Short mmCIF file of C-alpha atoms and ligand atoms in Angstrom, two decimals:
data_model
loop_
_atom_site.label_atom_id
_atom_site.label_comp_id
_atom_site.label_asym_id
_atom_site.label_seq_id
_atom_site.Cartn_x
_atom_site.Cartn_y
_atom_site.Cartn_z
CA MET A 573 122.05 142.29 28.75
CA THR A 574 121.44 140.12 31.74
CA GLY A 575 124.26 137.66 31.20
CA ILE A 576 121.78 134.82 31.82
CA PRO A 577 122.25 132.10 29.20
CA ASP A 578 118.94 131.23 27.41
CA ASP A 579 119.01 127.59 28.43
CA TYR A 580 119.23 128.49 32.16
CA SER A 581 116.63 131.25 32.28
CA LEU A 582 113.71 128.86 32.82
CA GLU A 583 115.29 127.47 35.95
CA ILE A 584 116.20 130.69 37.73
CA HIS A 585 114.60 131.23 41.10
CA PRO A 586 113.58 134.92 41.61
CA ALA A 587 115.83 135.10 44.70
CA SER A 588 118.81 134.27 42.49
CA ALA A 589 118.51 137.35 40.31
CA PRO A 590 121.44 139.16 41.96
CA ASP A 591 123.65 136.20 41.06
CA TYR A 592 123.45 137.40 37.43
CA MET A 593 123.80 141.15 38.04
CA PRO A 594 126.03 142.95 35.56
CA VAL A 595 129.42 143.59 37.16
CA PRO A 596 129.38 147.42 37.11
CA GLN A 597 125.99 147.38 38.84
CA MET A 598 127.32 144.89 41.47
CA LEU A 599 130.35 147.04 42.17
CA GLU A 600 128.16 150.11 42.74
CA LEU A 601 125.89 148.15 45.05
CA GLN A 602 128.85 146.83 46.99
CA LEU A 603 130.37 150.27 47.44
CA GLY A 604 127.13 151.76 48.72
CA ARG A 605 126.65 148.92 51.15
CA LEU A 606 130.29 148.95 52.22
CA ARG A 607 130.08 152.60 53.11
CA ALA A 608 126.91 152.13 55.05
CA THR A 609 128.43 149.14 56.94
CA VAL A 610 131.58 151.04 57.81
CA ARG A 611 129.60 154.00 59.09
CA ARG A 612 127.41 151.71 61.21
CA ALA A 613 130.37 149.84 62.59
CA TYR A 614 132.22 153.03 63.44
CA GLN A 615 129.24 154.64 65.11
CA HIS A 616 127.99 151.68 67.09
CA VAL A 617 130.88 149.40 67.87
CA GLU A 618 133.58 150.61 70.24
CA LEU A 619 136.26 148.20 68.90
CA TYR A 620 135.84 149.38 65.26
CA HIS A 621 135.77 153.00 66.33
CA GLN A 622 139.00 152.64 68.21
CA ARG A 623 140.78 150.67 65.56
CA MET A 624 139.79 153.04 62.76
CA ASP A 625 140.89 156.01 64.85
CA GLU A 626 144.23 154.30 65.39
CA ARG A 627 144.66 153.87 61.66
CA ASN A 628 143.49 157.41 61.01
CA VAL A 629 140.62 156.20 58.86
CA SER A 630 137.16 157.65 59.03
CA PRO A 631 134.02 156.34 57.30
CA GLU A 632 134.21 159.19 54.84
CA ASP A 633 137.61 157.89 53.64
CA ILE A 634 135.95 154.87 52.07
CA ARG A 635 135.36 156.20 48.59
CA THR A 636 136.17 153.17 46.41
CA LEU A 637 136.04 149.42 46.95
CA ASP A 638 139.86 149.41 47.02
CA ASP A 639 139.66 151.55 50.19
CA VAL A 640 138.53 148.35 51.95
CA ALA A 641 142.30 147.74 52.41
CA ARG A 642 142.48 150.77 54.74
CA LEU A 643 140.07 149.12 57.19
CA PRO A 644 141.32 147.17 60.21
CA PHE A 645 141.09 143.35 60.28
CA THR A 646 138.89 141.51 62.73
CA VAL A 647 139.99 138.17 64.19
CA LYS A 648 138.34 135.42 66.25
CA VAL A 649 140.08 136.63 69.42
CA ASP A 650 138.19 139.93 69.06
CA LEU A 651 134.96 138.00 69.45
CA ARG A 652 136.33 136.20 72.45
CA ASP A 653 137.48 139.48 74.07
CA SER A 654 134.15 141.12 73.50
CA TYR A 655 132.21 138.07 74.69
CA PRO A 656 129.30 137.90 74.70
CA PHE A 657 127.69 141.03 73.24
CA GLY A 658 130.52 143.55 72.79
CA LEU A 659 130.50 143.64 68.97
CA PHE A 660 126.79 144.20 68.59
CA ALA A 661 125.84 147.26 66.59
CA SER A 662 122.10 146.97 67.37
CA PRO A 663 120.44 147.28 70.74
CA LEU A 664 119.34 143.96 72.16
CA GLU A 665 115.66 144.95 71.53
CA GLU A 666 116.33 144.65 67.83
CA VAL A 667 118.23 141.38 68.09
CA VAL A 668 115.94 138.46 67.37
CA ARG A 669 118.38 135.53 67.29
CA LEU A 670 121.75 134.53 68.74
CA HIS A 671 124.01 131.72 67.49
CA ALA A 672 127.35 130.54 68.74
CA SER A 673 130.42 128.69 67.57
CA SER A 674 133.69 127.47 69.06
CA GLY A 675 136.06 129.97 70.48
CA THR A 676 139.67 129.26 71.10
CA THR A 677 139.25 128.61 74.83
CA GLY A 678 136.45 127.52 77.05
CA LYS A 679 133.92 130.07 75.90
CA PRO A 680 132.12 130.07 72.55
CA ILE A 681 131.86 133.14 70.28
CA VAL A 682 128.40 134.71 69.95
CA VAL A 683 126.77 136.27 66.92
CA ALA A 684 123.52 138.28 66.59
CA TYR A 685 120.90 138.79 63.95
CA THR A 686 118.14 141.41 63.55
CA GLN A 687 114.99 140.39 61.66
CA GLN A 688 116.55 142.02 58.63
CA ASP A 689 119.80 139.97 59.05
CA LEU A 690 117.72 136.81 59.12
CA GLY A 691 116.16 137.95 55.86
CA VAL A 692 119.63 138.44 54.34
CA TRP A 693 120.73 135.06 55.56
CA THR A 694 117.58 133.35 54.22
CA ASP A 695 118.16 135.06 50.90
CA ALA A 696 121.76 133.75 50.72
CA MET A 697 120.65 130.24 51.61
CA THR A 698 117.78 130.28 49.15
CA ARG A 699 120.34 131.28 46.42
CA THR A 700 122.66 128.51 47.69
CA LEU A 701 120.00 125.78 47.35
CA ALA A 702 118.84 127.15 43.98
CA ALA A 703 122.50 127.11 42.75
CA CYS A 704 122.53 123.37 43.78
CA GLY A 705 119.65 122.87 41.37
CA LEU A 706 116.90 122.63 43.97
CA GLY A 707 113.45 124.25 43.90
CA ARG A 708 109.75 123.75 44.53
CA GLY A 709 108.80 120.14 44.55
CA ASP A 710 112.08 119.06 46.10
CA ILE A 711 111.94 117.20 49.46
CA ILE A 712 114.95 118.35 51.50
CA GLN A 713 116.17 116.32 54.45
CA ASN A 714 117.99 118.83 56.58
CA ALA A 715 120.44 116.74 58.64
CA TYR A 716 122.61 119.74 59.68
CA GLY A 717 122.36 120.19 63.44
CA TYR A 718 119.62 122.54 64.69
CA GLY A 719 120.58 124.67 67.66
CA LEU A 720 123.43 127.05 68.31
CA PHE A 721 125.17 125.70 65.20
CA THR A 722 124.14 127.76 62.14
CA GLY A 723 123.85 124.81 59.73
CA GLY A 724 120.36 123.61 60.79
CA LEU A 725 118.38 126.81 60.97
CA GLY A 726 120.29 128.42 58.07
CA ALA A 727 119.46 125.67 55.63
CA HIS A 728 115.95 125.35 57.07
CA TYR A 729 114.88 128.93 56.34
CA GLY A 730 116.54 128.91 52.90
CA ALA A 731 114.76 125.63 51.97
CA GLU A 732 111.35 127.00 53.05
CA ALA A 733 111.83 130.32 51.17
CA LEU A 734 112.84 128.29 48.11
CA GLY A 735 109.39 126.69 48.27
CA ALA A 736 110.81 123.22 48.81
CA THR A 737 109.46 120.80 51.43
CA VAL A 738 111.86 120.71 54.36
CA ILE A 739 112.25 117.83 56.83
CA PRO A 740 113.92 119.34 59.97
CA ILE A 741 115.37 116.05 61.13
CA SER A 742 118.65 117.59 62.43
CA GLY A 743 121.76 115.43 62.89
CA GLY A 744 122.16 111.97 64.35
CA ASN A 745 119.96 108.93 64.67
CA THR A 746 121.24 107.42 61.45
CA ASP A 747 118.74 104.55 61.16
CA ARG A 748 115.87 107.00 61.37
CA GLN A 749 117.51 109.23 58.72
CA ILE A 750 117.67 106.32 56.34
CA MET A 751 114.04 105.36 56.97
CA VAL A 752 112.88 108.95 56.42
CA MET A 753 115.02 109.27 53.25
CA LYS A 754 113.32 106.24 51.84
CA ASP A 755 109.78 106.61 52.99
CA PHE A 756 109.42 110.40 52.45
CA ARG A 757 110.96 110.08 48.94
CA VAL A 758 113.65 112.60 49.81
CA THR A 759 115.26 114.27 46.79
CA ALA A 760 118.05 116.25 48.58
CA ILE A 761 120.06 116.01 51.75
CA CYS A 762 121.90 118.70 53.67
CA CYS A 763 124.67 117.52 56.01
CA THR A 764 128.43 117.34 56.36
CA PRO A 765 130.03 115.17 53.71
CA THR A 766 131.48 112.78 56.25
CA TYR A 767 128.06 112.26 57.85
CA PHE A 768 126.69 111.33 54.43
CA LEU A 769 129.52 108.81 54.09
CA HIS A 770 128.43 107.31 57.37
CA LEU A 771 124.78 107.27 56.16
CA LEU A 772 125.89 105.40 53.01
CA ASP A 773 127.70 102.76 55.06
CA ARG A 774 124.82 102.32 57.42
CA ALA A 775 122.27 102.18 54.61
CA ALA A 776 124.35 99.41 53.00
CA GLU A 777 124.33 97.45 56.24
CA MET A 778 120.54 97.88 56.43
CA GLY A 779 120.22 96.52 52.87
CA VAL A 780 119.19 99.91 51.44
CA ASP A 781 120.78 100.94 48.16
CA VAL A 782 120.73 104.76 48.21
CA ARG A 783 121.33 104.85 44.44
CA GLU A 784 117.89 103.41 43.97
CA LEU A 785 116.14 106.09 46.03
CA PRO A 786 114.85 109.36 44.56
CA LEU A 787 117.72 111.22 46.29
CA ARG A 788 119.50 113.30 43.63
CA VAL A 789 121.39 116.14 45.37
CA GLY A 790 123.67 116.51 48.42
CA VAL A 791 124.31 119.94 49.85
CA PHE A 792 127.52 119.39 51.80
CA GLY A 793 129.74 121.75 53.78
CA ALA A 794 130.90 122.79 57.23
CA GLU A 795 134.16 120.89 56.87
CA PRO A 796 136.90 120.41 54.26
CA TRP A 797 136.50 117.61 51.75
CA SER A 798 138.25 116.78 48.56
CA ASP A 799 137.29 116.30 44.95
CA SER A 800 138.08 112.55 45.18
CA LEU A 801 135.68 112.25 48.16
CA ARG A 802 133.09 114.02 46.03
CA ARG A 803 133.54 111.48 43.23
CA HIS A 804 133.21 108.63 45.71
CA ILE A 805 130.03 110.12 47.20
CA GLU A 806 128.52 110.84 43.79
CA THR A 807 129.07 107.30 42.62
CA ALA A 808 128.15 105.51 45.84
CA GLY A 809 125.05 107.64 46.39
CA GLY A 810 123.94 108.17 42.79
CA ILE A 811 123.69 111.93 43.46
CA LYS A 812 125.27 115.23 42.56
CA ALA A 813 127.31 116.50 45.56
CA TYR A 814 127.73 120.27 45.93
CA ASP A 815 130.06 122.13 48.24
CA ILE A 816 128.66 125.06 50.24
CA TYR A 817 130.62 127.33 52.50
CA GLY A 818 130.05 129.69 55.37
CA LEU A 819 131.02 130.59 58.89
CA THR A 820 129.16 131.65 62.00
CA GLU A 821 131.04 135.00 62.31
CA ILE A 822 129.84 136.14 58.87
CA THR A 823 126.30 134.65 58.97
CA GLY A 824 126.54 130.82 58.86
CA PRO A 825 126.14 128.76 55.67
CA GLY A 826 125.26 130.90 52.65
CA VAL A 827 128.56 132.81 52.18
CA GLY A 828 129.36 130.87 49.01
CA SER A 829 128.06 127.87 47.02
CA GLU A 830 128.91 125.78 44.04
CA CYS A 831 126.59 125.82 41.03
CA ARG A 832 125.98 123.00 38.59
CA CYS A 833 129.37 123.52 37.03
CA GLN A 834 131.08 122.45 40.28
CA VAL A 835 134.13 124.60 39.56
CA GLY A 836 134.57 126.85 42.57
CA LEU A 837 132.04 128.39 44.91
CA HIS A 838 130.22 131.58 43.92
CA VAL A 839 130.41 134.11 46.75
CA PHE A 840 127.20 135.96 47.36
CA GLU A 841 129.17 139.10 47.16
CA ASP A 842 126.33 141.60 47.28
CA HIS A 843 126.19 140.60 50.97
CA PHE A 844 129.68 139.34 51.68
CA TYR A 845 132.73 141.08 50.25
CA PRO A 846 135.68 138.66 49.70
CA GLU A 847 139.34 139.34 49.63
CA ILE A 848 142.19 136.81 49.36
CA ILE A 849 145.35 137.99 51.16
CA ASP A 850 148.75 136.67 51.96
CA PRO A 851 148.42 135.86 55.70
CA ASP A 852 151.92 137.09 56.41
CA THR A 853 152.13 140.31 54.47
CA GLU A 854 148.39 140.92 54.74
CA ARG A 855 148.32 142.18 51.13
CA PRO A 856 146.09 140.87 48.36
CA VAL A 857 147.48 138.03 46.33
CA PRO A 858 147.18 137.96 42.52
CA GLU A 859 144.02 136.35 41.15
CA GLY A 860 144.27 132.59 41.08
CA GLU A 861 146.88 132.42 43.81
CA GLU A 862 146.22 130.85 47.20
CA GLY A 863 145.78 132.92 50.32
CA GLU A 864 143.59 133.52 53.29
CA LEU A 865 139.97 134.41 52.67
CA VAL A 866 138.94 137.69 54.35
CA VAL A 867 135.27 138.66 54.37
CA THR A 868 133.49 141.99 55.10
CA THR A 869 129.78 141.84 55.58
CA LEU A 870 127.83 144.34 53.48
CA SER A 871 124.28 143.95 54.70
CA LYS A 872 124.48 142.89 58.35
CA HIS A 873 123.03 145.20 60.97
CA ALA A 874 123.34 143.50 64.33
CA MET A 875 126.97 142.51 63.91
CA PRO A 876 128.79 143.94 60.97
CA MET A 877 132.16 142.36 60.40
CA LEU A 878 134.99 144.35 58.91
CA ARG A 879 137.65 142.29 57.11
CA TYR A 880 137.13 139.14 59.13
CA ARG A 881 140.24 136.87 58.85
CA THR A 882 138.54 133.45 58.24
CA ARG A 883 141.85 131.54 58.37
CA ASP A 884 140.44 129.42 55.49
CA ILE A 885 142.82 129.04 52.57
CA SER A 886 141.38 129.53 49.12
CA ALA A 887 141.93 131.39 45.83
CA PHE A 888 139.83 133.38 43.38
CA VAL A 889 138.95 131.26 40.37
CA PRO A 890 139.81 133.28 37.26
CA GLY A 891 137.42 133.67 34.34
CA SER A 892 133.63 133.53 34.09
CA CYS A 893 131.40 130.60 34.94
CA PRO A 894 129.46 128.82 32.22
CA CYS A 895 126.38 129.00 34.51
CA GLY A 896 126.08 132.69 33.78
CA ARG A 897 126.46 133.85 37.33
CA THR A 898 128.61 136.98 37.48
CA LEU A 899 129.51 136.43 41.12
CA ARG A 900 133.17 135.77 41.74
CA ARG A 901 134.22 132.23 42.60
CA ILE A 902 136.58 130.94 45.22
CA LYS A 903 138.28 127.54 45.13
CA ARG A 904 137.11 124.91 47.58
CA ILE A 905 138.72 125.52 50.96
CA SER A 906 141.85 123.40 51.02
CA ARG A 907 143.00 123.87 54.57
CA ARG A 908 143.30 126.44 57.41
CA SER A 909 146.08 128.70 58.33
CA ASP A 910 145.62 127.93 62.02
CA ASP A 911 145.33 124.69 64.01
CA MET A 912 141.51 124.44 64.10
CA PHE A 913 140.16 121.06 63.03
CA ILE A 914 136.59 119.96 62.41
CA ILE A 915 135.18 116.74 63.82
CA ARG A 916 131.68 115.60 62.96
CA GLY A 917 130.92 119.19 61.93
CA VAL A 918 132.11 120.67 65.19
CA ASN A 919 135.07 123.12 65.15
CA VAL A 920 137.74 122.38 67.72
CA PHE A 921 140.85 124.23 68.65
CA PRO A 922 143.66 122.34 70.48
CA SER A 923 143.75 125.31 72.87
CA GLN A 924 140.13 124.50 73.82
CA VAL A 925 141.10 120.92 74.63
CA GLU A 926 143.93 122.25 76.77
CA SER A 927 141.73 124.59 78.78
CA ALA A 928 139.16 121.79 79.31
CA LEU A 929 141.86 119.41 80.60
CA LEU A 930 143.61 121.93 82.81
CA ALA A 931 140.29 122.87 84.45
CA VAL A 932 140.45 119.44 86.07
CA GLU A 933 142.84 118.81 88.99
CA GLY A 934 145.22 115.93 88.68
CA ALA A 935 145.92 116.09 84.93
CA LEU A 936 149.31 117.26 83.70
CA PRO A 937 149.60 119.63 80.72
CA HIS A 938 150.86 116.68 78.64
CA TYR A 939 148.27 115.41 76.24
CA GLN A 940 147.81 114.26 72.66
CA ILE A 941 144.75 114.44 70.44
CA ILE A 942 144.31 111.59 68.00
CA LEU A 943 141.83 111.75 65.16
CA THR A 944 140.69 108.72 63.24
CA ARG A 945 137.83 107.85 60.96
CA GLU A 946 135.80 104.68 61.45
CA GLU A 947 132.94 103.69 59.22
CA GLY A 948 132.91 107.22 57.81
CA LEU A 949 132.63 108.85 61.23
CA ASP A 950 135.36 110.98 62.77
CA GLN A 951 136.55 109.85 66.18
CA MET A 952 138.60 111.85 68.62
CA GLU A 953 140.61 110.42 71.48
CA VAL A 954 142.58 112.43 73.96
CA HIS A 955 145.47 110.79 75.74
CA VAL A 956 146.28 112.54 79.02
CA GLU A 957 149.23 111.96 81.33
CA VAL A 958 148.28 111.81 84.97
CA THR A 959 150.32 113.11 87.88
CA PRO A 960 152.45 110.55 89.73
CA ALA A 961 150.30 111.06 92.83
CA VAL A 962 147.13 110.05 90.97
CA SER A 963 148.75 107.22 89.08
CA SER A 964 149.95 105.57 92.27
CA ASP A 965 146.52 106.07 93.82
CA LYS A 966 143.71 103.60 93.91
CA VAL A 967 141.75 102.67 90.80
CA GLY A 968 138.87 104.80 92.09
CA ALA A 969 140.88 107.97 91.79
CA LEU A 970 141.77 107.21 88.22
CA GLU A 971 138.24 106.45 87.27
CA ASN A 972 137.11 109.62 88.96
CA LEU A 973 139.66 111.68 87.03
CA HIS A 974 138.81 109.97 83.81
CA ASN A 975 135.07 110.87 84.20
CA LYS A 976 135.90 114.47 85.17
CA LEU A 977 138.11 114.96 82.16
CA ALA A 978 135.55 113.47 79.80
CA GLN A 979 132.86 115.71 81.31
CA SER A 980 135.01 118.79 81.02
CA LEU A 981 135.86 118.08 77.40
CA ASN A 982 132.26 117.31 76.61
CA GLN A 983 131.08 120.58 78.14
CA THR A 984 133.76 122.76 76.50
CA LEU A 985 133.69 121.25 73.04
CA GLY A 986 130.04 120.15 72.81
CA LEU A 987 131.28 116.79 71.62
CA ARG A 988 131.68 113.38 73.16
CA VAL A 989 135.41 112.50 73.22
CA ALA A 990 137.14 109.34 74.30
CA VAL A 991 139.73 109.91 77.06
CA ARG A 992 142.59 107.63 77.81
CA LEU A 993 144.69 108.16 80.88
CA VAL A 994 148.34 107.28 80.47
CA ALA A 995 151.12 106.88 83.02
CA PRO A 996 153.46 109.81 83.85
CA GLN A 997 156.23 110.35 81.32
CA THR A 998 154.82 108.12 78.61
CA LEU A 999 153.82 110.69 76.00
CA LYS A 1000 156.69 111.53 73.63
CA ARG A 1001 158.31 114.82 74.56
CA SER A 1002 159.34 117.00 71.73
CA GLU A 1003 162.30 119.25 71.58
CA GLY A 1004 160.57 121.92 69.60
CA LYS A 1005 156.82 122.39 69.22
CA ALA A 1006 154.86 119.67 70.96
CA GLN A 1007 152.94 117.51 68.57
CA ARG A 1008 149.57 117.78 70.08
CA LEU A 1009 147.55 116.62 67.17
CA ILE A 1010 147.84 113.39 65.28
CA ASP A 1011 145.33 113.33 62.40
CA ARG A 1012 145.05 109.83 61.02
CA ARG A 1013 141.87 110.59 59.00
CA ASN A 1014 142.37 110.41 55.28
CA LEU A 1015 140.36 113.29 53.86
CA ASP A 1016 140.23 111.51 50.52
CA GLN A 1017 137.94 108.75 51.62
O1 DLL B 748 130.27 125.39 59.52
C1 DLL B 748 128.62 126.97 58.73
C2 DLL B 748 128.18 125.95 57.68
C3 DLL B 748 127.15 125.13 58.01
C4 DLL B 748 128.79 125.94 56.48
C5 DLL B 748 126.70 124.22 57.04
C6 DLL B 748 128.38 125.05 55.50
C7 DLL B 748 127.31 124.19 55.78
P1 DLL B 748 131.16 127.27 61.65
O2 DLL B 748 130.74 126.21 62.55
O3 DLL B 748 131.36 128.63 62.20
O4 DLL B 748 130.12 127.45 60.50
O5 DLL B 748 132.50 126.80 60.92
C8 DLL B 748 133.09 127.59 59.96
O6 DLL B 748 134.06 125.64 58.94
O7 DLL B 748 135.73 128.73 58.73
C9 DLL B 748 135.71 126.55 57.64
O8 DLL B 748 136.95 126.28 58.31
C10 DLL B 748 134.84 125.36 57.82
N1 DLL B 748 133.99 125.16 56.59
C11 DLL B 748 132.69 125.54 56.44
N2 DLL B 748 132.25 125.17 55.22
C12 DLL B 748 133.31 124.55 54.63
C13 DLL B 748 133.55 123.91 53.33
C14 DLL B 748 129.76 126.52 59.60
N3 DLL B 748 132.57 123.83 52.41
C15 DLL B 748 134.35 126.92 59.46
N4 DLL B 748 134.77 123.44 53.06
C16 DLL B 748 134.98 127.65 58.30
C17 DLL B 748 135.76 123.50 53.98
C18 DLL B 748 134.42 124.52 55.54
N5 DLL B 748 135.62 124.03 55.17
#
């Protein structure tokens, strides 16, 4: 009994075999890998050693998968505090790649991969693209950013291992993207859903009807999007739009993916063990109920993660999937339990904005972040109050301050942000929590 329905068997990529593993076999595999991961983390990472000692848990105490609940959680701040290499479980000589993502302050968080880790990541991304119905013969335009962001290289290696043809175009330069999509007869695109919206708008302006191109699949993720946005994209682009999920701390994209049924994302749980917990009580919620997704890596060597609190809100989807995959499914991420927001695929914490502003002399700690969407593209504007001394100064001083703030934000966030200086005492003061963030984007369109 493989659990693979007959009508699907012809399409299955060899890398996807574990997607259909009988559940008892999967549980056994997970337990073996969990025990090895915990042992490795305990022996090689000071933080895990300390935290497990504090909880009186030793690697030998992990006897069943339920014992995962005895392990300590890991949070983003732990990566900040151990910046840059403090959570590595492998010597640097074995680390072949580093990536980074936003931290909560001025410094990013850093993650490491051994050659074997890159293999695991590639495997997860191959299975992701296969689940989105792609294979040999497909021409994949990879418009996720290449660089420290995991989207570009993650999708790239997966697409190559799948046997598809990959175009490593990276993000940006929209007119060229449209030319390539048309001229290279692209069949699939990987990018954020909002960037694809922007591509559709621009294509229309250029007189290109994307529905008439060979493009048939979109592999979208890295930011929250809704089912109504999916319907809009599918109709306007004449494609099937799939949701894929992942995060730098765990590996990058490839943690979970929708399949052709488009009801929840299968988690590649032979590599990434998921839990859904109540963020307040920290206890598991009943199946089907919303809670925070917590992930433990089962195969990573360079940087094992024990019970990483993703802050992403989801739920397990009950029942089995008609696609035949036995992997558990999680609902699309609806929101986060913290104040992080994502703009043009870049994660931003209001606290990062604050550190960037306060690094510049002459700005008061009164500011407001305003998010809008124009022609499908997210825009961010920061309004900053200036000190009375600067505001009464010559125009030159204001311009100088403006440029410094923009530069500081750009450097800290890795994102170009519009800055507007406002006179002292003009931003609304609040009696309780300051309303720092005004999000005028409508996620439904
Ligand atoms: O965004 C990895 C990725 C790249 C995923 C390409 C999918 C496609 P980070 O930059 O570390 O990694 O951001 C991770 O983005 O915790 C979620 O809050 C959010 N996120 C990622 N995928 C989705 C999604 C990549 N499909 C953070 N839906 C995560 C909603 C998503 N939010």
